C-alpha cells in the first residue's frame, strides 16, 4: 500500500525557516517524480514545487522561487521542502504527492497518491 | 504560464441529477488534463487523467472529455457521497497549474 506521510509543519514567525519532510512507502520511490502542493485555508490547490526521480530536474512556483528548496533522499525514501523567509501568505496545508508519469518531464503526469498534509502557519 | 479557469465556481443539484463542470486552459494543452475530487478535510483524489481516462476504482458515473483548451467533467447521476470540490489540472507545461475548483453540493 502506497503511503505518503508529511511532517515538519507548525507555527513559525514571518522571516523564519521550516523544513517539511515526506516519508514514502509502498512503492519504488526512486522511480517517480514527486511534487509539493499547498492549500491555504479555505482556498484552492496551488502547485509549489516538483522534483524528478534523480533530482536532475526541479521546478518552483513563482510565489516561492528563491525562498523554497525541494530535495529528496532516495536512500531514505524521503522528500523534503526547505522553506526560508516565510511569509504570512505561505500559511497552508502542504501536501506531498507522487507523480505517475505520462511523459519525460518531471511535471508530466498525474498525481495518483497524496499524503494527508502538514499544516504550516506563519504568524507573529 | 498556462491559466486554468473553471465554471461554475459552485453548484447545487439534486441526487440523481447530471452535473457538468467545464475547465478551460489559456492555451492548447492537448489532452494533458486531470480531474481531482477533494472532500472536506481530506486530501485530493485523482478521478480522471488525460482528459477522459477513468482512474482505477473510480465509479463509472464520473467521466471527462475534451482536448485543446476546453474540457468537461460530468457526474451522470449525482450521489450524496459526491459532495466535494472538483479541480482540473494541466500538465502540458510548467507550472502544472490547477483550476480554481468547483464546489458541488446537494440541493
Tab-separated table of C-alpha atoms in Angstrom, chain A residues 18-99:
chain	number	residue	atom	x	y	z
A	18	UNK	CA	10.901	25.472	8.337
A	19	UNK	CA	11.745	22.126	6.754
A	20	UNK	CA	8.991	19.759	5.688
A	21	UNK	CA	9.516	16.052	5.169
A	22	UNK	CA	7.514	13.418	3.350
A	23	UNK	CA	8.170	9.748	4.126
A	24	UNK	CA	7.199	7.429	1.288
A	25	UNK	CA	6.492	3.715	1.383
A	26	UNK	CA	4.752	1.024	-0.637
A	27	UNK	CA	6.361	1.868	-3.970
A	28	UNK	CA	9.817	2.197	-5.531
A	29	UNK	CA	10.436	5.794	-4.503
A	30	UNK	CA	13.371	6.458	-6.788
A	31	UNK	CA	11.322	5.558	-9.864
A	32	UNK	CA	8.996	8.545	-9.546
A	33	UNK	CA	8.931	12.306	-9.599
A	34	UNK	CA	7.357	13.975	-6.591
A	35	UNK	CA	5.537	17.262	-6.009
A	36	UNK	CA	4.600	19.573	-3.177
A	37	UNK	CA	1.127	21.119	-3.437
A	38	UNK	CA	-0.327	23.522	-0.881
A	39	UNK	CA	-3.766	24.732	0.080
A	40	UNK	CA	-4.307	27.919	2.034
A	41	UNK	CA	-7.242	27.834	4.475
A	42	UNK	CA	-10.495	27.857	2.527
A	43	UNK	CA	-8.694	28.198	-0.792
A	44	UNK	CA	-7.844	26.024	-3.780
A	45	UNK	CA	-4.854	23.875	-4.641
A	46	UNK	CA	-1.568	25.525	-5.580
A	47	UNK	CA	1.378	23.647	-7.034
A	48	UNK	CA	4.529	24.613	-5.122
A	49	UNK	CA	7.437	22.556	-6.400
A	50	UNK	CA	8.404	19.331	-8.116
A	51	UNK	CA	11.484	17.146	-8.492
A	52	UNK	CA	12.426	14.385	-10.900
A	53	UNK	CA	13.289	10.878	-9.759
A	54	UNK	CA	17.038	11.597	-9.727
A	55	UNK	CA	16.860	15.265	-8.635
A	56	UNK	CA	18.110	16.232	-12.080
A	57	UNK	CA	15.102	18.432	-12.853
A	58	UNK	CA	13.442	20.749	-10.366
A	59	UNK	CA	10.805	23.438	-10.629
A	60	UNK	CA	9.142	26.019	-8.411
A	61	UNK	CA	6.104	28.220	-8.477
A	62	UNK	CA	6.985	31.880	-8.909
A	63	UNK	CA	5.494	32.570	-5.476
A	64	UNK	CA	8.194	30.506	-3.731
A	65	UNK	CA	11.126	30.698	-6.133
A	66	UNK	CA	14.298	31.771	-4.376
A	67	UNK	CA	12.867	31.015	-0.930
A	68	UNK	CA	11.955	27.311	-1.053
A	69	UNK	CA	14.204	24.386	-1.954
A	70	UNK	CA	12.946	20.933	-2.811
A	71	UNK	CA	15.157	17.888	-2.384
A	72	UNK	CA	14.930	14.155	-1.986
A	73	UNK	CA	16.931	11.332	-0.473
A	74	UNK	CA	16.181	8.160	-2.395
A	75	UNK	CA	18.134	6.043	0.091
A	76	UNK	CA	15.729	7.210	2.797
A	77	UNK	CA	12.594	7.228	0.621
A	78	UNK	CA	12.065	10.822	1.628
A	79	UNK	CA	11.104	14.132	0.046
A	80	UNK	CA	11.866	17.493	1.612
A	81	UNK	CA	10.879	21.129	1.291
A	82	UNK	CA	13.169	23.705	2.895
A	83	UNK	CA	11.184	26.887	3.354
A	84	UNK	CA	13.069	30.093	4.115
A	85	UNK	CA	11.966	33.703	4.537
A	86	UNK	CA	8.452	32.560	5.293
A	87	UNK	CA	5.566	34.966	4.788
A	88	UNK	CA	2.023	35.063	6.082
A	89	UNK	CA	0.808	34.082	2.615
A	90	UNK	CA	2.728	30.782	2.897
A	91	UNK	CA	0.243	29.664	5.553
A	92	UNK	CA	-1.283	26.498	4.151
A	93	UNK	CA	-1.667	22.756	4.364
A	94	UNK	CA	1.258	21.281	2.446
A	95	UNK	CA	0.755	18.001	0.623
A	96	UNK	CA	3.350	15.784	-0.974
A	97	UNK	CA	2.166	13.823	-3.973
A	98	UNK	CA	3.538	11.079	-6.197
A	99	UNK	CA	3.594	11.610	-9.950
